[in-house]
XYZ file of C-alpha atoms in Angstrom:
626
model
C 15.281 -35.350 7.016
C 15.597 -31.271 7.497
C 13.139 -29.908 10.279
C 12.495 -26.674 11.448
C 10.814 -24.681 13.727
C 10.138 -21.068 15.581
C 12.662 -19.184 17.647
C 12.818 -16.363 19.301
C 15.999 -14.057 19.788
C 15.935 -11.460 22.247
C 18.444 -8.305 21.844
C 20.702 -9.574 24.519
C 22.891 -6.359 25.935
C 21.212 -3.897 23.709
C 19.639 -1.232 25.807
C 15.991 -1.848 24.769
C 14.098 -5.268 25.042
C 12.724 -6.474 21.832
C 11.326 -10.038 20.804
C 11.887 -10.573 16.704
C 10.921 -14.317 15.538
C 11.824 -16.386 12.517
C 12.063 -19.667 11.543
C 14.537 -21.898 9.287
C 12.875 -23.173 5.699
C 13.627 -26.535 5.029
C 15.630 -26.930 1.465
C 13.232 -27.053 -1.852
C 15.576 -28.148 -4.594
C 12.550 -28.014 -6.711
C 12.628 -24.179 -6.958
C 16.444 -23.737 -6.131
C 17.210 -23.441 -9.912
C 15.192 -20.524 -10.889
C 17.517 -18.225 -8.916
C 19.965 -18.590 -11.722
C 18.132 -17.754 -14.723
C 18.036 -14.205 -13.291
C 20.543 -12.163 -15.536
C 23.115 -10.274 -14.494
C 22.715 -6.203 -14.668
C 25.396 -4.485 -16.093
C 28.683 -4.003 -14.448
C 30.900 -1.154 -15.490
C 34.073 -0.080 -14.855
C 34.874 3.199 -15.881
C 38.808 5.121 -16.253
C 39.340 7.330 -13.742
C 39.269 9.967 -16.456
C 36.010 8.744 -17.519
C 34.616 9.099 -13.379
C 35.931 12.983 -13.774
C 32.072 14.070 -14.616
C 29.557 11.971 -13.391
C 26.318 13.370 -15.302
C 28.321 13.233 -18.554
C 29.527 9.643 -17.938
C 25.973 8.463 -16.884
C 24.688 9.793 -20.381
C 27.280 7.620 -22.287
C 25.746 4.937 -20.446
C 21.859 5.779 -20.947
C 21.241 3.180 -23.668
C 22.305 0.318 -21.788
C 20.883 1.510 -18.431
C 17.602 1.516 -20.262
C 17.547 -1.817 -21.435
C 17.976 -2.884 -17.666
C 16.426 -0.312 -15.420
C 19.294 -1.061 -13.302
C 23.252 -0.891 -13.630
C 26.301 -0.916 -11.143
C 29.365 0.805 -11.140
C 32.815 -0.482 -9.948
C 34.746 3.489 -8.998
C 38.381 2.967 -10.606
C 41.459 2.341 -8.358
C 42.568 5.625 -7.709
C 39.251 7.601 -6.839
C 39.491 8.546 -3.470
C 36.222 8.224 -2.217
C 34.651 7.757 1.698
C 35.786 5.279 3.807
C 34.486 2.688 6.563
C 31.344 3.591 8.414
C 29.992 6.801 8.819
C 29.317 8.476 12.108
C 25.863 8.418 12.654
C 25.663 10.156 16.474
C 21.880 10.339 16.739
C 19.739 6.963 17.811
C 17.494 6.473 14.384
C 14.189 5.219 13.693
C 13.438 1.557 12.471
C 10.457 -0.126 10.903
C 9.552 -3.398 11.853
C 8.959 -5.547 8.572
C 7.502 -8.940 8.471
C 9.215 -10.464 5.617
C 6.994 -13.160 5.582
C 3.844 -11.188 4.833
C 5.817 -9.335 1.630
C 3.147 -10.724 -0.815
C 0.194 -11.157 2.161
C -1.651 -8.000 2.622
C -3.245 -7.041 6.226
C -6.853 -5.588 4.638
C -7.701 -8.106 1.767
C -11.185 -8.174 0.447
C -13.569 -10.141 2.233
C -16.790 -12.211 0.664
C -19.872 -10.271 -0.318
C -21.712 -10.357 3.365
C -25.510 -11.198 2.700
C -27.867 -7.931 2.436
C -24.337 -5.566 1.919
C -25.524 -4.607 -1.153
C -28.770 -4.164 -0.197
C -28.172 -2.649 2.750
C -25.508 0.643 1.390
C -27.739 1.445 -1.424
C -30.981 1.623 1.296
C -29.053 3.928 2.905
C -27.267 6.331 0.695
C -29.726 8.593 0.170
C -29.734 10.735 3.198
C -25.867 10.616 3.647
C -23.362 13.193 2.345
C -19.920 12.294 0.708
C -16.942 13.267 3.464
C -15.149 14.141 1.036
C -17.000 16.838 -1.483
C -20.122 17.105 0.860
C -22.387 16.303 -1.949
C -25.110 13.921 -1.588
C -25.754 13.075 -5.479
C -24.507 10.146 -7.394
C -25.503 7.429 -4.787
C -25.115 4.889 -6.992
C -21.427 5.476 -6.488
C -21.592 6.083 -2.856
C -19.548 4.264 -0.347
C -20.258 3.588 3.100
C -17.950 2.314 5.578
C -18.833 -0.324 7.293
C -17.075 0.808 10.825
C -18.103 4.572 10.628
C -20.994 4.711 8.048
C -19.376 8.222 6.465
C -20.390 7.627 2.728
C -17.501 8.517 0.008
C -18.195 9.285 -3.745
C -15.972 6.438 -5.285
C -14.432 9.315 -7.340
C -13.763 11.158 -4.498
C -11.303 8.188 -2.888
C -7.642 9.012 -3.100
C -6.363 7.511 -5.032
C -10.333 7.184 -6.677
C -11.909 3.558 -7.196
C -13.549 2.736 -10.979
C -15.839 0.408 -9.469
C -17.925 -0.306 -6.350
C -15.322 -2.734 -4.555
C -17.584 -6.186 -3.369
C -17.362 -7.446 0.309
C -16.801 -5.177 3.409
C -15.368 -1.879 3.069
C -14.023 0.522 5.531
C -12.899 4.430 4.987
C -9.051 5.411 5.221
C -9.495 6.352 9.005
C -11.127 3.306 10.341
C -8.536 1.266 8.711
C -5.807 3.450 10.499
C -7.326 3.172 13.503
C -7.509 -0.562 13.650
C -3.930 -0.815 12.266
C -5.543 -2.767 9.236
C -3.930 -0.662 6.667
C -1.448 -1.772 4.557
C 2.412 -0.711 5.182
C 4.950 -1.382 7.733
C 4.724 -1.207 11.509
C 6.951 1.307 13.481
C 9.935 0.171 15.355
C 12.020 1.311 17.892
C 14.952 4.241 17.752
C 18.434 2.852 17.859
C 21.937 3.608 17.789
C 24.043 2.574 15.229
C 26.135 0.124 18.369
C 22.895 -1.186 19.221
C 21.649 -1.913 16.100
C 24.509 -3.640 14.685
C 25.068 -6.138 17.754
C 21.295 -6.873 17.285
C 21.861 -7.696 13.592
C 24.370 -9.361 13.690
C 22.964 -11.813 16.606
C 20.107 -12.030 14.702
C 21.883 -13.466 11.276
C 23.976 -15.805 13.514
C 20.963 -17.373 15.363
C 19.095 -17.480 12.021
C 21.398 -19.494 10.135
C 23.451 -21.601 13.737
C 24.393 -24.863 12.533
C 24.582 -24.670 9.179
C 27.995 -26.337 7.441
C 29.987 -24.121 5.076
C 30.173 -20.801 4.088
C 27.152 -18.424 3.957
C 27.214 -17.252 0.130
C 24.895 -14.812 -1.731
C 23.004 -17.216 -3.431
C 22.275 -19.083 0.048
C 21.096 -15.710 1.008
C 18.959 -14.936 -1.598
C 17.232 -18.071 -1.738
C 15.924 -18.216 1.763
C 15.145 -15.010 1.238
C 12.648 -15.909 -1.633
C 11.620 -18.830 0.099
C 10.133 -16.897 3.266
C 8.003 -14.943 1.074
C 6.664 -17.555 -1.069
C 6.366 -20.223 1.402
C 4.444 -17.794 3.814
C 4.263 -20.464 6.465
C 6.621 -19.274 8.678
C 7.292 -15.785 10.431
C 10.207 -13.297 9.846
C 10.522 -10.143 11.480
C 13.409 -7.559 10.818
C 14.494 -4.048 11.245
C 14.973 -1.426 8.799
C 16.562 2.114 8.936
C 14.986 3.686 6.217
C 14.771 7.269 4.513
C 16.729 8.854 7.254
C 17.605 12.123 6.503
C 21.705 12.807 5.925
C 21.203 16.461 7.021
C 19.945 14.727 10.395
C 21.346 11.607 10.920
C 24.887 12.337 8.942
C 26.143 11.454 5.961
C 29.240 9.053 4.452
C 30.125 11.942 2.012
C 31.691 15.262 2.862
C 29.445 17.637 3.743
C 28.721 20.672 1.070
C 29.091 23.141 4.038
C 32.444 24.611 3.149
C 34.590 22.516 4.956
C 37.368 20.271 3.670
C 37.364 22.198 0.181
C 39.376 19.953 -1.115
C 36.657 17.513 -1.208
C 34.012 19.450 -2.053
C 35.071 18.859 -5.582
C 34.210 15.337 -5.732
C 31.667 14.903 -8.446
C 30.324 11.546 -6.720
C 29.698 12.849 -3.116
C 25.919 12.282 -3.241
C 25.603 15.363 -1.242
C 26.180 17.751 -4.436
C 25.148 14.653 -7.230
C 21.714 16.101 -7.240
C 23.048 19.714 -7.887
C 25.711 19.444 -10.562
C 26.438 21.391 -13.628
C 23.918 19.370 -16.196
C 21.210 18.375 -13.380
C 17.992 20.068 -13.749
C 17.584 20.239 -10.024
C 20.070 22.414 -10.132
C 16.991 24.739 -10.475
C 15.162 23.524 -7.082
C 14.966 26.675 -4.978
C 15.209 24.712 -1.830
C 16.314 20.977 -1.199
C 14.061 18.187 -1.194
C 14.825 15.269 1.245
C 15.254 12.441 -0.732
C 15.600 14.427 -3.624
C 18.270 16.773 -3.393
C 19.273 15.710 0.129
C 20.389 12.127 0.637
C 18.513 9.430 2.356
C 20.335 7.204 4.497
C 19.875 3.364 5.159
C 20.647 1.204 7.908
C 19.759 -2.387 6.750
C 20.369 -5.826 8.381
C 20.099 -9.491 6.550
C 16.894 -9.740 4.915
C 15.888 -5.620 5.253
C 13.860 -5.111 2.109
C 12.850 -1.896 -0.299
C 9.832 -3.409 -2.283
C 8.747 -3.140 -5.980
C 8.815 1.223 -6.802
C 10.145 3.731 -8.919
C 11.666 6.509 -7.839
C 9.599 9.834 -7.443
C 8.828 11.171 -10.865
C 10.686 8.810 -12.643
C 13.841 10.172 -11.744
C 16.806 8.808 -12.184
C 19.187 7.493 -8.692
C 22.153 6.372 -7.714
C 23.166 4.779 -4.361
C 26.316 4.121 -2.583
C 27.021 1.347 -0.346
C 29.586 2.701 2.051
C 30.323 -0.389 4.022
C 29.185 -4.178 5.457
C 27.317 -6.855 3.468
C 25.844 -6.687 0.057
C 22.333 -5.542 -1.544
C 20.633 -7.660 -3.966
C 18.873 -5.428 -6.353
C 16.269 -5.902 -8.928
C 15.574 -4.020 -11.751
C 12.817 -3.795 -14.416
C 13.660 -1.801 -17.576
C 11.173 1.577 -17.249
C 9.974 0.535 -20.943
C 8.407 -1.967 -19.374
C 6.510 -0.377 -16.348
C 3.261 -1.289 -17.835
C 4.232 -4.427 -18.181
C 4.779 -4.810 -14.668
C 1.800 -2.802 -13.303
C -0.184 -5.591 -14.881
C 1.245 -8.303 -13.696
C 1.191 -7.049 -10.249
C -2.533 -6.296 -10.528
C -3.124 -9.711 -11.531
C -1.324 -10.992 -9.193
C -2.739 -9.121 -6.226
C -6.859 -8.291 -7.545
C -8.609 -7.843 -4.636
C -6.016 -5.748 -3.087
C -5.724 -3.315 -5.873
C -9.220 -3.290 -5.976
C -9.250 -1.587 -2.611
C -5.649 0.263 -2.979
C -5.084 1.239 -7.413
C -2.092 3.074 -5.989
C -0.988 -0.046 -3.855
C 2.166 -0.057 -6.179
C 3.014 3.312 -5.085
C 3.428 2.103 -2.050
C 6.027 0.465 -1.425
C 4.796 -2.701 0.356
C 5.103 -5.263 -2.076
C 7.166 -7.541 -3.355
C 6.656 -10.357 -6.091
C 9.179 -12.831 -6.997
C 11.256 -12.298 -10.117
C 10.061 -15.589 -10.814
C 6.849 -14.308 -11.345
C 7.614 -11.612 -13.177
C 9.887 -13.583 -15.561
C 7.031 -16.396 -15.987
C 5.219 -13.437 -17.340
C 7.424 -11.936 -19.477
C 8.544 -9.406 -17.757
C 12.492 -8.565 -18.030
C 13.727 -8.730 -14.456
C 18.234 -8.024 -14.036
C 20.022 -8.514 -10.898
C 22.911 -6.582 -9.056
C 24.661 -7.604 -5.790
C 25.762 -4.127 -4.726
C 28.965 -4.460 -2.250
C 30.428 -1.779 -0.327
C 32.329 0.964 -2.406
C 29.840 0.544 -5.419
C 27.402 2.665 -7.190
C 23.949 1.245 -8.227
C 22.332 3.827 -10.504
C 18.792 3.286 -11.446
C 17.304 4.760 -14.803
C 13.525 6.583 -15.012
C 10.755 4.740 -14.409
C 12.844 1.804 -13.476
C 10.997 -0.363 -11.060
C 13.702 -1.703 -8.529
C 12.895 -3.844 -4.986
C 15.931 -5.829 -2.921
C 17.205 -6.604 0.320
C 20.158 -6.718 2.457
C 22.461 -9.795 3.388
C 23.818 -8.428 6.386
C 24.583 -5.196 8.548
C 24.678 -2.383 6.065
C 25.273 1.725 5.639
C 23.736 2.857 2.242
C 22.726 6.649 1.102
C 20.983 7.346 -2.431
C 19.500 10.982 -3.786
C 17.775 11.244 -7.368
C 19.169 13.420 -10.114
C 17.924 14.266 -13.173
C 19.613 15.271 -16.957
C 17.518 16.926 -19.483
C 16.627 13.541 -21.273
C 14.610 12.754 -18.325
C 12.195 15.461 -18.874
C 9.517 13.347 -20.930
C 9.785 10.879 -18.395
C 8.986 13.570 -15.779
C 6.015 14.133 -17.645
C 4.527 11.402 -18.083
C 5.280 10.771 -13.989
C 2.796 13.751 -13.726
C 0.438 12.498 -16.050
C -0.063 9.254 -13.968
C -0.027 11.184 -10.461
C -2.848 12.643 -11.727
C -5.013 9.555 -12.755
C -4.685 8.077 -9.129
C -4.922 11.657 -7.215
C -1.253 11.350 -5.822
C 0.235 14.540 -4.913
C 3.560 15.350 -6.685
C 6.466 16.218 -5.083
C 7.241 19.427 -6.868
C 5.513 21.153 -10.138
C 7.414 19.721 -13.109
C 6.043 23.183 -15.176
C 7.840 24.942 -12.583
C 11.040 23.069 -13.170
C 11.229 23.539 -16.641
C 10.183 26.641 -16.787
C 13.074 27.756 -14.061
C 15.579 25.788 -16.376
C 14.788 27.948 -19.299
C 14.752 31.498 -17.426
C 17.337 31.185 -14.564
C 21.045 30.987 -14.807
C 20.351 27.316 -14.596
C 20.138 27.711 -18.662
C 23.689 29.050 -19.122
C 25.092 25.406 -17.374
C 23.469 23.316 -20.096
C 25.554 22.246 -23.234
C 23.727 23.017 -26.446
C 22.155 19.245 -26.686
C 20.869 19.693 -22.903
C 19.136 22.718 -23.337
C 17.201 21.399 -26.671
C 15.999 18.865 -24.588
C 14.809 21.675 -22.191
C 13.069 23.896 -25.181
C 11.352 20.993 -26.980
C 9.592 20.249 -23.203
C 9.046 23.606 -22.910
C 7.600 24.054 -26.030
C 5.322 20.937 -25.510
C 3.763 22.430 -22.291
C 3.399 25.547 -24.395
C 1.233 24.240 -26.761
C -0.764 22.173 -24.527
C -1.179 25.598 -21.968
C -2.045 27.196 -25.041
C -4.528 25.001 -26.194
C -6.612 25.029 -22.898
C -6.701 28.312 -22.745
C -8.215 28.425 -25.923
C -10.464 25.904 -25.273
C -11.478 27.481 -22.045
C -11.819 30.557 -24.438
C -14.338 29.199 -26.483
C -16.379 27.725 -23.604
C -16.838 30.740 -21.141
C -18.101 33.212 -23.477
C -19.991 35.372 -20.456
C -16.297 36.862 -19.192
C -14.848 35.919 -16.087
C -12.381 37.826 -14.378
C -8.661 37.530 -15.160
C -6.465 37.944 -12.451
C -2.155 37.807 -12.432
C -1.291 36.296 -9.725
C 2.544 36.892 -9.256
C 3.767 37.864 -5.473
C 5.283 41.427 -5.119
C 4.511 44.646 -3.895
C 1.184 45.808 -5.977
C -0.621 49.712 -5.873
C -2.174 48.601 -2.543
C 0.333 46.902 -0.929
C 2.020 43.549 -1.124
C -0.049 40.682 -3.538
C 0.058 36.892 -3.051
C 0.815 34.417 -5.630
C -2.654 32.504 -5.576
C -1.434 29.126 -7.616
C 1.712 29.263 -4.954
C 1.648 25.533 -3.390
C -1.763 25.108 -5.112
C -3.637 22.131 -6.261
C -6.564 20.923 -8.314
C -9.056 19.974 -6.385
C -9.851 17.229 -9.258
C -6.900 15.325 -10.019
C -4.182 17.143 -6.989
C -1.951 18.535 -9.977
C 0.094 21.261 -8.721
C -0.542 24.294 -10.734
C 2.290 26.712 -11.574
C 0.694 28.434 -14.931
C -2.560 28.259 -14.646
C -5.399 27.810 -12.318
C -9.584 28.431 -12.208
C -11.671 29.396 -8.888
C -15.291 30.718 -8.457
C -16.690 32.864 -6.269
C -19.145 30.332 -4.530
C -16.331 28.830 -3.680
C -12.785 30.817 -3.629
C -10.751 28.005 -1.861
C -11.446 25.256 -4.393
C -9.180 25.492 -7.466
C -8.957 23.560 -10.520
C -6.581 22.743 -13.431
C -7.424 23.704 -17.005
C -8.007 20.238 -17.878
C -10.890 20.410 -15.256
C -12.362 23.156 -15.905
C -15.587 21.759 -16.509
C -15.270 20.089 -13.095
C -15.111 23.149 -10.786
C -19.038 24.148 -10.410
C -22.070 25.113 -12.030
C -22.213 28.640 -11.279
C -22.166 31.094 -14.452
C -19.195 32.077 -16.403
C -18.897 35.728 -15.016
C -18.156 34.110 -11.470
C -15.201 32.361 -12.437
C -11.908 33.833 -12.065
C -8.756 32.837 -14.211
C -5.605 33.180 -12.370
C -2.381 32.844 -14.763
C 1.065 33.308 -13.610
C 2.341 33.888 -16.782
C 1.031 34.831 -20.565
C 1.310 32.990 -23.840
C 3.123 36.356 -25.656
C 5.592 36.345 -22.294
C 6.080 32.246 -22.583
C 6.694 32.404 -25.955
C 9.204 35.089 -25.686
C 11.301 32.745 -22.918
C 11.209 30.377 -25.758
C 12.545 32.510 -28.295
C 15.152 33.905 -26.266
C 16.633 29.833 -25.324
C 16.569 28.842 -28.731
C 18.443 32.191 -29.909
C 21.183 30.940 -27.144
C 21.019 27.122 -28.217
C 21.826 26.102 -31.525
C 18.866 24.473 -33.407
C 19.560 20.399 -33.854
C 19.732 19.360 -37.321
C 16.437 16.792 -36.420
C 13.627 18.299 -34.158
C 13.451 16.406 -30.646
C 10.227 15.018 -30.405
C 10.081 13.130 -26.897
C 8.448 9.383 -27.130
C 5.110 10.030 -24.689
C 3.639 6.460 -23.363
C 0.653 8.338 -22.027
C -1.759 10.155 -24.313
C -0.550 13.927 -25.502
C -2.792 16.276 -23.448
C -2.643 18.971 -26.567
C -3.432 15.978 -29.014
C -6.355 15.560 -26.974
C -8.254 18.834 -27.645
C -6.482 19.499 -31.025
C -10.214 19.669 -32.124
C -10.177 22.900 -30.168
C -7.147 24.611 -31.456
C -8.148 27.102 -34.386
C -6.336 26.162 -37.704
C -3.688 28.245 -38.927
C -4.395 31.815 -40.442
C -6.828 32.747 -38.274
C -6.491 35.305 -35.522
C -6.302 33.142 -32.556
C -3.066 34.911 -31.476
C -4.748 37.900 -31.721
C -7.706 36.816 -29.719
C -4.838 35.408 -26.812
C -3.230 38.233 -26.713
C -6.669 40.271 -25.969
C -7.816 37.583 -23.876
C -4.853 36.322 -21.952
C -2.444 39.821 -22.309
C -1.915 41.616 -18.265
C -5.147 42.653 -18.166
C -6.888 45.132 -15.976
C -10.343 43.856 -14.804
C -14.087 45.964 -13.599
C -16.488 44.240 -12.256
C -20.301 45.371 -12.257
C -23.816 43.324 -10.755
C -23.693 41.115 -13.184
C -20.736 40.545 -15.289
C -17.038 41.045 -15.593
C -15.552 43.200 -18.015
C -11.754 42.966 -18.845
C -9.454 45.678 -20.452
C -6.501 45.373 -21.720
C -3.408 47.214 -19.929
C -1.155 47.574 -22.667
């Protein structure tokens, strides 16, 4: 008969004193079997004439990557990539994960206390939302139950759809009593230190056990401590550490060893090659552009996510045990979403952005029992794992590990950009860049004269889609402020009385956080709050003539970008029309578009042209400056 119990392993000789616990499962051959009904990701092993161009192999391989979410690749005997360990001089920061509470959340829902009901809708009426400072719509008022600040349920980020039941308490409070969800900090370490504690750690974990450790053994018990929840696990994790910072396995893109620099899979240029549309980033973006490092040990988990605007990453063991990833096809991202909601009510109840994350994990087992498509990779040193967009992925380690990953994106990821935005915006999450920025840079900046003809297509049918849909709520906006409000341009530069400031710069609705790059609306009772065009309706109830339109750009001057890539690219014999799992914004006020043959384009170019604007008393009056 198996036993098992706590134990406690202490550091030893590392330089800082640190208690992590765990305790043995006992075997379960009643759910050993479902490990093996996991299938396999794809392996591939490309010629090393096919690993010449990275981007351009990873596109032959799109329509199997999709079916997966998930694939690995095997580098061909002769690519000389890095090798061993990297340097990593600078002690690093850990965070302390408790394996055991993967699927247990620290801030679940409590019962419905007697009176609570009664009691926050006595006593809405005299308080003010922190958020907006408005005191009306009590009915969906929240008050905390630490601090008593009320909060519109709409103004929540990410916002609520429904009066949660049971206790509630702000952001703050939560924060302050360490009940919110995530990960606790651990301690800096060197890369010494941390190894001799990991590796102590697996060898106490599994003392006494007969035969060799293998990846299935691994993986098991690893499943077991989160489902069986009854015992405690505690490990270290060196996560999102910055290469620029803490080093990197690659060579660095600094000018040095130039005979290196070459290398099309050194993650430190991947993000920036001829045929990625970051190429057209003006500065890097850790994580992004700029690989992230991680230092795992046995059992170190990344939970359930997809990668920031559904981009598309790779990531490169570089040496010591494996990574078991899974992947979920981005097709079926929906799919998932639900399950995990139903899995996990009450929590995403309180947190609709808990799978954003990053703190969960649900068993493949689950996921399969629900029909969800789930593939596996073990990722061992000197392999690529490339994820595809909107490919949820979660894993863990199976011993001391180096990894480093960056995102990339080719042009056939634009629609899945999109429709990243689309969902930021229903849960208030602030992107990590403006996608209209990025598309519109690819279609005016030299950026455009590194994409094949097929590339760039991709580029001008996005381009063209947030065209019509900029052009549609201007219109719409149009139609609706009939008083006149005041046009403004609002690009930087040196104007008649000195320099100007680009107003939608770093800007963000105040509605849904969408950062604006073409358009944006203010009013003068209040100047700092801006909106989106889709929110336009949102921003106040002052009069028309307060309002104030700032556009970066006009329709005529869009339009002419437009024609000017599609005289360079050469038209495809089918028109791209990107599959959208979201609904079109322009389909949405088609209602508003005038029909052919009349003179809206006309009316834009009078109402949108570079205007010059006077202002009496009571009204604005615009000119045009042609």
């Amino acid at each position: 008969q198996s036993t098992w119990g706590r134990t406690r392993l202490l550091k030893g000789n590392c330089s800082q004193s640190e208690t992590m616990t765990f305790e043995v499962s006992p075997p379960d051959p009643a759910i050993d079997g479902w490990i093996d009904t996991i299938p396999e990701a794809p392996v591939l092993r490309p010629s090393l004439e096919e690993f010449q161009n990275p981007l351009k192999y990873i596109q032959q391989i799109v329509p199997i990557g999709q079916r997966t979410g998930i694939v690995k690749i095997i580098p061909p005997e002769g690519w000389d990539g890095p090798h061993g360990m990297p340097e990593v001089k600078l002690r690093f920061p850990t965070r302390l994960q408790n394996i055991s509470k993967l699927q247990q959340f620290r801030n679940p829902n409590k019962p419905r206390r007697s009176g609570s009901s009664t009691r926050r809708q006595a006593s809405v009426d005299h308080v003010m939302c922190e958020v907006c400072g408005g005191g009306s719509h009590e009915e969906v008022m929240l008050l905390c139950d630490q601090c008593g600040g009320g909060h519109h349920i709409f103004c929540l980020v990410p916002p609520l759809t429904e009066v949660p039941e049971g206790d509630w308490q702000c952001t703050w409070c939560r924060q302050q009593n360490g009940e919110d969800i995530g990960f606790d900090d651990g301690k800096k370490y060197s890369l010494e230190d941390f190894t001799r504690l990991a590796t102590l750690f697996k060898e106490r974990y599994f003392e006494g056990r007969e035969g060799p450790l293998t990846l299935r053994d691994v993986e098991l018990e690893f499943w077991k401590i989160i489902d069986h929840r009854a015992r405690e696990v505690e490990v270290l994790y060196g996560s999102d550490l910055n290469a620029n910072t803490y080093g990197s396995g690659f060579t660095p893109c600094d000018g040095s060893a130039k005979e290196n620099r070459n290398m099309g899979w050194n993650l430190n240029q991947f993000a920036r090659l001829n045929g990625s549309l970051l190429v057209g980033f003006p500065h890097d973006i850790t994580g992004i552009t700029v690989p992230w490092l991680y230092v795992g040990m046995i059992f170190s988990s990344f939970c359930w996510h997809n990668e920031d605007h559904f981009f598309y990453s790779i990531s490169y063991n570089h040496t010591g045990g494996a990574k078991t990833w899974y992947g979920v096809p981005g097709s079926n991202a929906d799919q998932f979403e639900q399950v995990m909601r139903q899995s996990f009510p009450d929590v995403f109840l309180a947190h609709p952005d808990l799978h954003y994350q990053i703190v969960t994990m649900l068993s493949p087992r689950v996921l399969m029992k629900q029909g969800v498509p789930v593939y596996r990779a073990h990722h061992m040193p000197g392999e690529f794992v490339v994820t595809f967009p909107a490919a949820y992925h979660a894993g863990f380690s199976h011993d001391v590990n180096f990894t480093e990953a960056v995102n990339f994106a080719t042009p056939d990821w634009l629609p899945w950009g999109f429709e990243a935005v689309q969902r930021y915006r229903k849960f208030r999450r602030l992107p990590v860049f403006s996608h209209e920025e990025l598309v519109w840079t690819c279609c005016t900046s030299n950026v455009r004269t590194q994409l094949d003809t097929q590339m760039l297509n991709f580029v001008i049918a996005e381009m063209k889609h947030i065209y019509e849909t900029e052009k549609i709520l201007r219109s719409r906006l149009r139609q609706a402020q009939r008083a006149g409000m005041l046009l403004v341009r609002c690009t930087a530069g040196q104007g008649v009385h000195g320099p100007t400031n680009d107003t939608l710069k770093d800007r963000n609705c105040v509605i849904c956080n969408y950062q604006l790059f073409f358009s944006g609306l203010t009013c003068e009772c209040s100047p700092d709050k801006i909106v989106c065009l889709n929110h336009a309706d949102q921003l106040c109830a002052c009069p028309a003539f307060k309002h104030c339109l700032f556009i970066r750009h006009t329709l005529q001057e869009i339009d002419q970008v437009l024609s000017q890539a599609e005289h360079e690219a050469v038209r495809p014999t089918t028109t791209i029309k990107f599959p959208r799992q979201t609904d079109n914004i322009a389909d949405s006020y088609a209602s508003d578009l005038p029909r052919q043959g009349t003179e809206f384009d006309t009316i834009n170019a009078k109402m949108f042209g570079l205007l010059s604007c006077k202002r009496n008393t009571r009204k604005r009056k615009c000119e045009i400056d042609v």
